DNA sequence: CAAACTATCACGTAGCGTGACGGTTA
DNA sequence: GTAACCGTCACGCTACGTGATAGTTT
C-alpha cells in the first residue's frame, strides 16, 4: 500500500541517472542538494535521492545560469525571483547566451588576427588581440543598448544587472527576502489581518525589494506577480511550507497595498 | 646610461596597463608570474614588472586556452610544446573555439525547447534538455571525426586529446620533460658528444614523449622540430638559460638519432 | 554472494580575491 | 606632499574532487 504522493505517470530518477542525463557528476548533485539549490522532491525508503521532471527543469536552469557564470549563491534567488514568469526568464537567459556566443566569435577573430599577423608583417594590433574577454559592464550596457535599440524588456536588462552583484549583495538579498517572508508568516499565525497596515507595509517592502534588486516593479505588476504566486503550484508549495494559507495571505496583502498605495 | 637589453622601438607595459588591455586583474598577472606561466621579460629598477609584446602574445594564448577550460598546469606545457609551429597551434585553438560555439548553440536550442514546451503541451524531451553541457570525450571524437571527414591535422586531434588529461598526467608530463632536458644539459656540461649513444637515447626519449602526449611525431618531424628550436629565439632562450650551447646540442642529438634510428 | 549502487562525513584543490604593509612615481 | 601606482606575503573563498566507510539493490 502506497500512501506516498507518487503520481503514477511521473517518472523518477536516481542521482546517477540524472548525472548521466545532464552531464554533471553525482557529487555536484549532492552539492546542490546540500546548498539547498536543488533538493530532490522525493527520497526512497532507504534515503536515495529521487528526482522528478520538475527537478530536471530546475537543474536545466541551474546549468544554464552556471554556464553564464552566475555563482551558486546567485542562482537560487534568481530562479525563484523569475520563476513566476518562466517565459521572460528563459528569453532573458537566451539573450545572455547569444551574447556569450558573440564573445566567442570575438575571441575567434582575435585568433584569426594572430594568424594573419604571422604571415603578413602586420604587427598584430593590441586592441583586437584581447577582444572577447571583457566582463560584462551593466552600467555601460544599460545606457548604450537601451538608447540604441530601446530595449524595453525589463527581464533582460535585469538579468544583466544581476551579473554584477557581488557575493555580499546576494547574501543581503537573501536575508531581506527571508525577513519579509518571516514577517508575513508571523502576522498570519498571530491572526493579524492581511489588510492591516503592518501586512501592507511588508507587502510594500516586498515590492521595493523586487524593484530594487531585480526589475522595475510597479504596484500593478506586483499584483500580477502575486496572482501567479497562488496560480503556480511551485510558489504555493513554497509558501505553504512556511505556514498554511500564506500564499493567499500574501496575495491579499499585496493587493490591498496596491489599492491603497 | 642604459646598459639594459632594451630594444628602442619595443614598448613595454606595466601590470595595470596589461591588466586593462587584456581584461584580467593585476592579481591574475601576479599569479601567472608566480606559477611561472607568464614571467614578464623585464623588470624596472624598482622591481616593477614590464611586459613586452611577446609577453602579450603569450598572454593571449593563455587566455584562449583558459577560455577552453584548460587548467593552468596544462597551459604551460601546451604552449611550449606547440610553440614551434604557432600556425598549427592557433588553428587547433580556433577549431576548439568553434566547437565551443557549437555547444553554446546547443544550449540555446535547449532553452528554445523549454520555451516551446511552455506554450505547446509537448512534455519537454529530456534528451534535448541537456544538450550542450557534455564534456569533451576525446576517444569518441577521435574515432567519429577521423572516420567521417578524415581529419588529418595532428594538432587539432592532439589538442582535443589533451583536454582529457588529468592534473596528475600534466604533472608527470612536466616531470618527464624536466628529466630529459636535465639529462641533456648534464651530458653537454660533462663534455659528452651529442652524437653519443647516451645523447641519442635521450633524444629518442624526447621524441617518444612528444609522440605519446602531444601528437604523432616521426623521427623526420622530430628533426624539423629541432630545427625550429634553434631558429626560434624563444626556444633558444629557453635552452640557453639552462646551459650555454644546449639548443644546438639538442638539435645535433636529435638529428643523429633520426639518422641512425 | 558479488557487483554496482547509494548515503554521509570530511579533508583537499584550483584560481584567484582581498586586505595588510611598505616602497615608488607623477 | 599626496594620490595613484608598484611589490611581496598570507589568509580566504567557491565549487566541487576525492577517498573513506557503511548500508542497499540486483
XYZ file of C-alpha atoms (C1' of nucleotides) in Angstrom:
574
model
C 0.000 0.000 0.000
C 1.490 3.214 -1.176
C 0.419 6.253 0.723
C 3.166 8.257 -0.967
C 2.446 11.278 -3.116
C 3.683 9.364 -6.123
C 1.793 10.450 -9.208
C 1.570 7.246 -11.234
C 2.630 8.541 -14.640
C 5.509 10.633 -13.285
C 8.903 9.009 -13.640
C 11.569 9.491 -11.009
C 15.319 9.318 -11.472
C 18.197 8.351 -9.256
C 21.294 10.508 -8.872
C 23.396 8.594 -11.331
C 20.629 8.617 -13.910
C 20.283 12.371 -13.617
C 24.044 12.745 -13.619
C 24.311 10.917 -16.927
C 21.419 12.779 -18.497
C 22.633 16.210 -17.538
C 26.358 15.532 -17.840
C 27.140 16.532 -14.291
C 28.787 14.482 -11.559
C 26.911 12.811 -8.745
C 28.958 14.905 -6.371
C 27.663 18.093 -7.961
C 24.083 16.945 -7.387
C 24.914 16.187 -3.776
C 26.417 19.610 -3.529
C 23.363 21.337 -4.975
C 21.199 19.412 -2.558
C 23.301 20.432 0.416
C 23.274 24.060 -0.665
C 19.507 23.923 -0.950
C 19.783 24.770 -4.604
C 18.228 21.613 -5.961
C 16.544 19.433 -3.389
C 15.126 16.291 -4.990
C 11.398 16.222 -4.487
C 11.443 12.702 -3.114
C 13.578 10.213 -1.320
C 13.265 6.439 -1.417
C 12.684 4.435 1.756
C 16.429 3.928 2.046
C 17.090 7.621 1.641
C 18.036 7.551 -2.031
C 17.503 10.849 -3.850
C 14.708 10.715 -6.411
C 14.404 13.496 -8.976
C 11.166 14.440 -10.725
C 10.712 16.103 -14.087
C 10.317 19.441 -12.372
C 13.606 18.883 -10.611
C 15.145 18.332 -14.024
C 13.714 21.612 -15.272
C 15.257 23.391 -12.347
C 18.532 21.638 -12.984
C 18.494 22.903 -16.535
C 18.052 26.445 -15.273
C 20.915 25.974 -12.873
C 23.204 24.685 -15.588
C 22.326 27.474 -17.977
C 22.930 30.114 -15.349
C 26.131 28.443 -14.270
C 27.259 28.455 -17.880
C 26.587 32.188 -17.839
C 28.968 32.500 -14.886
C 26.451 33.151 -12.161
C 27.617 31.934 -8.773
C 25.598 29.319 -6.943
C 24.649 31.932 -4.374
C 23.031 33.996 -7.092
C 21.301 31.204 -8.949
C 18.843 30.277 -6.219
C 17.318 33.719 -5.679
C 17.439 34.391 -9.389
C 15.412 31.332 -10.302
C 12.924 31.976 -7.531
C 12.509 35.624 -8.390
C 11.884 34.960 -12.044
C 10.017 31.705 -11.798
C 6.651 33.416 -11.808
C 7.209 34.233 -15.447
C 9.268 31.486 -16.917
C 8.818 32.757 -20.437
C 10.526 36.042 -19.788
C 13.186 34.412 -17.674
C 14.011 31.963 -20.438
C 14.093 34.717 -23.012
C 16.455 36.718 -20.853
C 18.716 33.718 -20.495
C 18.599 33.202 -24.211
C 19.706 36.774 -24.776
C 22.671 36.291 -22.478
C 23.637 33.093 -24.245
C 23.580 34.881 -27.566
C 25.826 37.482 -26.048
C 28.194 34.796 -24.916
C 28.263 33.414 -28.420
C 29.228 36.831 -29.690
C 32.122 36.903 -27.260
C 33.333 33.550 -28.511
C 33.170 34.941 -32.019
C 35.254 37.895 -30.922
C 37.873 35.583 -29.488
C 37.926 33.629 -32.720
C 38.541 36.843 -34.603
C 41.382 37.542 -32.200
C 42.960 34.215 -33.054
C 42.431 34.954 -36.729
C 44.213 38.253 -36.257
C 47.115 36.430 -34.659
C 47.159 34.054 -37.606
C 47.252 36.768 -40.215
C 49.873 38.610 -38.212
C 52.004 35.506 -38.615
C 52.149 35.519 -42.389
C 51.858 39.215 -43.036
C 54.193 41.603 -41.388
C 51.328 43.440 -39.751
C 52.444 43.886 -36.167
C 49.330 42.395 -34.523
C 47.193 45.137 -33.130
C 46.796 45.137 -29.410
C 43.151 46.126 -29.339
C 41.829 43.193 -31.361
C 44.093 40.829 -29.535
C 42.056 40.685 -26.351
C 38.572 41.206 -27.691
C 36.021 38.849 -26.270
C 37.484 38.634 -22.814
C 35.631 41.621 -21.380
C 33.485 41.083 -18.351
C 30.045 42.419 -18.638
C 29.644 46.002 -17.536
C 25.997 46.548 -16.791
C 26.130 50.309 -16.382
C 27.697 50.766 -19.771
C 25.319 48.314 -21.366
C 22.167 49.699 -19.820
C 22.797 53.127 -21.231
C 24.098 52.005 -24.574
C 21.593 49.396 -25.560
C 18.560 50.932 -24.030
C 19.228 54.069 -26.007
C 20.203 52.423 -29.240
C 17.536 49.798 -29.582
C 15.254 50.892 -26.809
C 15.351 47.582 -25.050
C 12.200 47.539 -23.037
C 12.335 44.015 -21.735
C 12.790 44.523 -18.030
C 13.949 40.974 -17.506
C 16.788 41.057 -19.929
C 18.103 44.277 -18.502
C 17.662 42.937 -15.024
C 19.439 39.673 -15.540
C 22.369 41.563 -16.947
C 22.414 43.845 -13.945
C 22.393 40.921 -11.564
C 25.573 39.619 -13.172
C 27.407 42.434 -11.430
C 26.114 41.720 -7.962
C 28.733 40.558 -5.522
C 28.503 37.680 -3.119
C 27.664 40.118 -0.351
C 24.856 41.580 -2.425
C 23.296 38.175 -2.817
C 23.689 37.493 0.866
C 21.756 40.614 1.808
C 19.184 39.927 -0.892
C 18.535 36.535 0.592
C 18.402 37.999 4.081
C 15.885 40.623 3.011
C 13.678 38.025 1.391
C 13.850 35.862 4.431
C 12.955 38.728 6.755
C 9.961 39.801 4.695
C 8.554 36.314 4.391
C 9.161 35.572 8.035
C 7.391 38.793 8.944
C 4.352 37.921 6.861
C 4.218 34.404 8.261
C 4.402 35.854 11.735
C 1.465 38.172 11.081
C -0.559 35.331 9.607
C -0.036 32.981 12.507
C -0.754 35.661 15.088
C -4.036 36.393 13.413
C -3.328 39.869 12.063
C -5.426 40.787 9.023
C -3.701 40.788 5.625
C -5.262 44.182 5.036
C -3.753 45.664 8.164
C -1.144 48.396 7.931
C 1.518 46.011 9.197
C 0.822 43.482 6.435
C 0.556 46.154 3.784
C 3.819 47.599 4.937
C 5.584 44.295 4.458
C 3.921 43.912 1.068
C 5.306 47.286 0.083
C 8.738 46.270 1.305
C 8.482 43.217 -0.868
C 7.615 45.312 -3.903
C 10.549 47.596 -3.302
C 12.795 44.615 -2.835
C 11.870 43.282 -6.271
C 12.079 46.733 -7.781
C 15.441 47.447 -6.294
C 17.230 44.193 -6.988
C 15.554 42.558 -9.929
C 13.466 44.717 -12.245
C 11.190 47.760 -12.203
C 8.087 46.617 -10.356
C 5.090 48.899 -10.195
C 2.276 48.143 -7.733
C 0.237 46.869 -10.685
C 2.953 44.490 -11.763
C 3.293 43.455 -8.165
C -0.343 42.432 -8.095
C 0.124 40.418 -11.264
C 3.069 38.761 -9.615
C 1.073 37.885 -6.535
C -1.615 36.340 -8.726
C 0.939 33.970 -10.080
C 2.042 33.153 -6.563
C -1.259 31.473 -5.979
C -1.663 30.142 -9.513
C 1.721 28.481 -9.730
C 1.948 25.247 -7.785
C 5.619 25.767 -7.125
C 5.089 29.023 -5.342
C 2.102 27.820 -3.442
C 4.163 24.946 -2.166
C 6.979 27.268 -1.220
C 4.745 29.482 0.906
C 2.577 26.755 2.333
C 5.641 25.026 3.641
C 6.241 28.014 5.858
C 2.674 28.480 7.024
C -0.678 27.173 5.880
C -2.587 29.789 3.930
C 0.433 32.034 3.499
C 0.214 32.187 -0.302
C -3.306 33.559 -0.211
C -2.420 35.831 2.686
C 0.444 37.365 0.729
C -1.742 37.878 -2.289
C -4.337 39.721 -0.284
C -1.767 41.909 1.412
C -0.144 42.834 -1.879
C -3.473 43.660 -3.498
C -4.526 45.780 -0.547
C -1.240 47.643 -0.633
C -1.575 48.369 -4.333
C -5.119 49.661 -3.960
C -4.203 51.954 -1.130
C -0.644 52.996 -2.063
C 73.316 55.318 -19.398
C 71.256 52.295 -20.221
C 73.161 49.083 -20.481
C 69.886 47.178 -20.461
C 68.756 44.950 -23.304
C 66.051 47.438 -24.139
C 65.322 47.386 -27.841
C 64.493 51.018 -28.609
C 61.330 50.602 -30.674
C 59.827 47.943 -28.401
C 57.240 49.267 -25.979
C 56.910 47.838 -22.503
C 53.830 47.779 -20.320
C 53.218 47.822 -16.614
C 50.926 45.349 -14.868
C 47.949 47.639 -14.718
C 48.315 48.577 -18.364
C 48.357 44.936 -19.367
C 45.516 44.226 -16.983
C 43.330 46.818 -18.656
C 44.244 45.768 -22.164
C 43.596 42.099 -21.599
C 40.695 42.465 -19.178
C 42.336 40.494 -16.429
C 43.128 41.559 -12.885
C 46.558 42.574 -11.684
C 46.347 39.753 -9.219
C 45.916 37.253 -12.021
C 49.099 38.516 -13.670
C 50.921 38.214 -10.365
C 49.579 34.707 -10.110
C 50.732 33.731 -13.596
C 54.135 35.140 -12.812
C 54.402 33.152 -9.605
C 53.326 29.976 -11.338
C 55.970 30.546 -13.975
C 53.279 30.671 -16.595
C 53.902 34.228 -17.741
C 57.098 35.790 -16.465
C 57.457 39.370 -17.707
C 60.575 39.654 -19.779
C 61.830 42.659 -17.868
C 61.715 44.359 -14.518
C 62.290 48.026 -13.807
C 64.995 49.185 -11.437
C 62.435 49.248 -8.656
C 61.292 45.728 -9.442
C 58.186 46.679 -11.412
C 57.031 44.064 -13.900
C 57.445 45.125 -17.528
C 55.681 43.183 -20.251
C 56.851 43.050 -23.869
C 54.791 42.412 -26.981
C 55.847 38.805 -26.920
C 54.610 38.543 -23.367
C 51.295 39.835 -24.610
C 51.167 37.175 -27.297
C 51.753 34.537 -24.693
C 49.070 36.062 -22.520
C 46.624 35.818 -25.380
C 47.401 32.134 -25.714
C 46.894 31.666 -22.012
C 43.542 33.396 -22.074
C 42.315 31.465 -25.074
C 43.317 28.163 -23.527
C 41.805 29.163 -20.207
C 38.593 30.010 -22.026
C 38.736 26.489 -23.416
C 38.853 25.151 -19.854
C 42.435 24.051 -19.763
C 43.927 24.151 -16.287
C 46.895 26.396 -15.641
C 49.008 23.289 -15.121
C 48.213 22.208 -18.633
C 48.607 25.548 -20.354
C 52.327 25.947 -19.790
C 53.466 22.647 -21.319
C 50.862 23.005 -24.036
C 52.120 26.375 -25.209
C 55.717 25.265 -25.051
C 55.089 22.047 -26.905
C 53.218 23.724 -29.730
C 55.138 26.980 -29.919
C 57.469 25.687 -32.583
C 54.587 25.836 -35.011
C 52.351 28.662 -33.960
C 50.254 28.441 -37.086
C 49.065 24.940 -36.383
C 48.632 25.657 -32.716
C 46.455 28.666 -33.458
C 44.418 26.721 -35.962
C 43.868 23.984 -33.422
C 42.703 26.533 -30.869
C 40.423 28.029 -33.444
C 38.855 24.649 -34.056
C 38.198 24.189 -30.357
C 36.636 27.626 -30.122
C 34.316 26.812 -32.981
C 33.381 23.673 -31.132
C 32.631 25.708 -28.062
C 30.401 27.963 -30.115
C 28.514 24.918 -31.292
C 27.953 23.919 -27.681
C 26.560 27.328 -26.872
C 24.241 26.963 -29.821
C 23.115 23.616 -28.483
C 22.331 25.172 -25.114
C 20.362 27.906 -26.840
C 18.346 25.257 -28.626
C 17.733 23.643 -25.255
C 16.330 26.905 -23.923
C 14.249 27.233 -27.067
C 12.898 23.758 -26.456
C 11.950 24.774 -22.933
C 10.233 27.848 -24.331
C 8.177 25.936 -26.857
C 7.337 23.361 -24.228
C 5.796 26.229 -22.264
C 3.225 27.208 -24.859
C 2.648 23.871 -26.504
C 1.711 20.913 -24.410
C 4.734 18.997 -25.609
C 6.203 17.495 -22.465
C 9.784 18.760 -22.969
C 12.006 15.987 -24.097
C 14.758 15.036 -21.755
C 17.423 14.464 -24.378
C 17.354 17.947 -25.872
C 17.138 19.485 -22.452
C 20.769 18.993 -21.525
C 22.422 19.240 -24.904
C 25.500 21.391 -24.945
C 26.694 20.524 -21.477
C 28.698 17.470 -22.472
C 32.354 17.414 -21.623
C 34.551 16.580 -24.462
C 35.142 12.867 -24.958
C 38.292 12.511 -26.989
C 38.025 8.803 -27.633
C 34.579 9.132 -29.114
C 35.595 12.145 -31.158
C 38.801 10.709 -32.496
C 37.004 7.762 -33.975
C 33.984 9.657 -35.203
C 35.538 12.652 -36.856
C 38.632 10.998 -38.175
C 36.468 8.482 -39.960
C 33.840 10.893 -41.183
C 35.961 13.708 -42.501
C 39.353 12.096 -42.316
C 40.788 14.767 -40.119
C 44.463 14.658 -40.776
C 45.549 17.636 -38.752
C 47.571 16.103 -35.971
C 47.462 19.246 -33.892
C 43.738 19.559 -33.755
C 43.308 15.957 -32.749
C 46.058 16.324 -30.222
C 44.776 19.424 -28.541
C 41.453 17.723 -28.127
C 43.116 14.717 -26.574
C 44.969 16.855 -24.110
C 41.688 18.205 -22.825
C 41.133 14.856 -21.147
C 44.440 14.751 -19.349
C 44.191 14.954 -15.592
C 46.251 17.071 -13.271
C 48.382 14.048 -12.496
C 49.006 13.494 -16.185
C 50.311 17.032 -16.556
C 52.457 16.630 -13.503
C 54.191 13.576 -14.942
C 54.444 15.242 -18.346
C 56.286 18.150 -16.793
C 58.472 15.793 -14.795
C 59.389 13.835 -17.922
C 60.291 16.984 -19.803
C 62.367 18.200 -16.936
C 64.225 14.912 -16.653
C 65.031 14.762 -20.368
C 66.256 18.329 -20.540
C 68.250 17.978 -17.349
C 69.814 14.828 -18.758
C 70.837 16.543 -21.965
C 72.224 19.527 -20.096
C 74.211 17.156 -17.915
C 75.729 15.435 -20.926
C 76.603 18.748 -22.511
C 78.346 20.156 -19.462
C 80.271 16.934 -18.830
C 81.569 17.050 -22.361
C 79.772 14.011 -23.797
C 79.293 14.180 -27.559
C 75.779 14.959 -28.837
C 76.220 12.011 -31.197
C 76.967 9.584 -28.412
C 74.554 6.775 -27.620
C 73.639 8.448 -24.357
C 72.629 11.690 -26.068
C 70.804 9.912 -28.859
C 68.958 7.856 -26.292
C 67.682 10.980 -24.598
C 66.765 12.452 -27.987
C 64.733 9.344 -28.708
C 63.052 9.636 -25.327
C 62.154 13.182 -26.203
C 60.616 12.105 -29.491
C 58.552 9.449 -27.780
C 57.493 11.940 -25.180
C 56.101 14.261 -27.847
C 54.582 11.359 -29.719
C 52.938 9.903 -26.689
C 51.496 13.043 -25.132
C 51.046 15.590 -27.866
C 50.892 14.394 -31.444
C 52.284 11.685 -33.714
C 55.928 12.584 -34.111
C 58.071 10.649 -36.578
C 61.862 10.970 -36.456
C 61.607 13.217 -39.532
C 59.131 15.517 -37.865
C 61.320 15.476 -34.821
C 64.214 16.796 -36.846
C 62.004 19.539 -38.248
C 61.057 20.390 -34.727
C 64.636 20.600 -33.588
C 65.404 22.923 -36.476
C 62.868 25.313 -35.141
C 64.400 25.015 -31.708
C 67.443 26.805 -32.964
C 65.588 29.096 -35.364
C 63.058 30.397 -32.864
C 64.504 32.931 -30.452
C 62.094 31.873 -27.746
C 63.308 28.316 -27.718
C 66.909 29.250 -27.984
C 66.486 31.460 -24.950
C 64.767 28.687 -23.070
C 67.577 26.223 -23.633
C 70.422 28.652 -23.280
C 69.142 29.628 -19.892
C 69.820 26.096 -18.728
C 73.192 25.719 -20.353
C 75.131 27.599 -22.985
C 75.003 25.820 -26.314
C 72.225 23.479 -25.273
C 69.914 24.411 -28.160
C 72.477 23.421 -30.761
C 73.440 20.364 -28.749
C 69.864 19.150 -28.680
C 69.499 19.698 -32.395
C 72.571 17.662 -33.161
C 71.500 14.847 -30.878
C 68.052 14.693 -32.429
C 69.406 14.691 -35.949
C 71.894 11.963 -35.101
C 69.169 9.872 -33.550
C 66.938 10.236 -36.600
C 69.708 9.259 -38.993
C 70.642 6.196 -37.021
C 67.256 5.061 -35.684
C 27.137 -13.653 -2.544
C 29.338 -10.168 -5.546
C 28.888 -6.009 -8.266
C 27.169 -1.780 -8.575
C 24.592 1.492 -6.485
C 23.538 4.640 -2.646
C 24.432 7.640 1.707
C 27.064 10.773 4.778
C 31.197 12.826 6.589
C 35.447 15.147 5.837
C 39.510 16.838 4.012
C 41.895 18.543 -0.488
C 42.341 21.553 -4.557
C 42.422 25.443 -8.222
C 42.463 30.108 -9.366
C 42.426 33.657 -7.935
C 40.043 37.738 -4.264
C 41.146 40.566 -0.696
C 43.373 43.058 2.564
C 47.909 44.335 5.077
C 52.031 46.679 4.805
C 55.609 49.293 2.782
C 58.272 51.365 -1.140
C 57.802 54.335 -5.773
C 56.453 57.529 -9.153
C 53.956 61.900 -11.426
C 53.111 66.132 -0.028
C 49.609 63.253 -1.742
C 47.443 60.246 -4.823
C 47.940 56.530 -7.514
C 50.856 53.286 -8.644
C 54.040 49.065 -7.530
C 55.933 44.976 -4.656
C 55.514 40.823 -1.525
C 53.325 37.941 1.937
C 49.436 35.435 3.549
C 44.937 34.048 4.538
C 40.035 33.313 2.461
C 36.740 31.514 -0.700
C 33.853 28.892 -4.313
C 32.522 24.645 -6.423
C 33.289 20.980 -6.336
C 37.149 16.312 -6.402
C 38.379 12.503 -3.891
C 38.576 8.995 -0.828
C 36.717 6.523 3.466
C 33.242 3.956 5.467
C 28.885 1.764 5.571
C 24.190 0.485 4.044
C 21.169 -1.072 -0.365
C 19.750 -3.042 -4.542
C 20.108 -6.582 -8.350
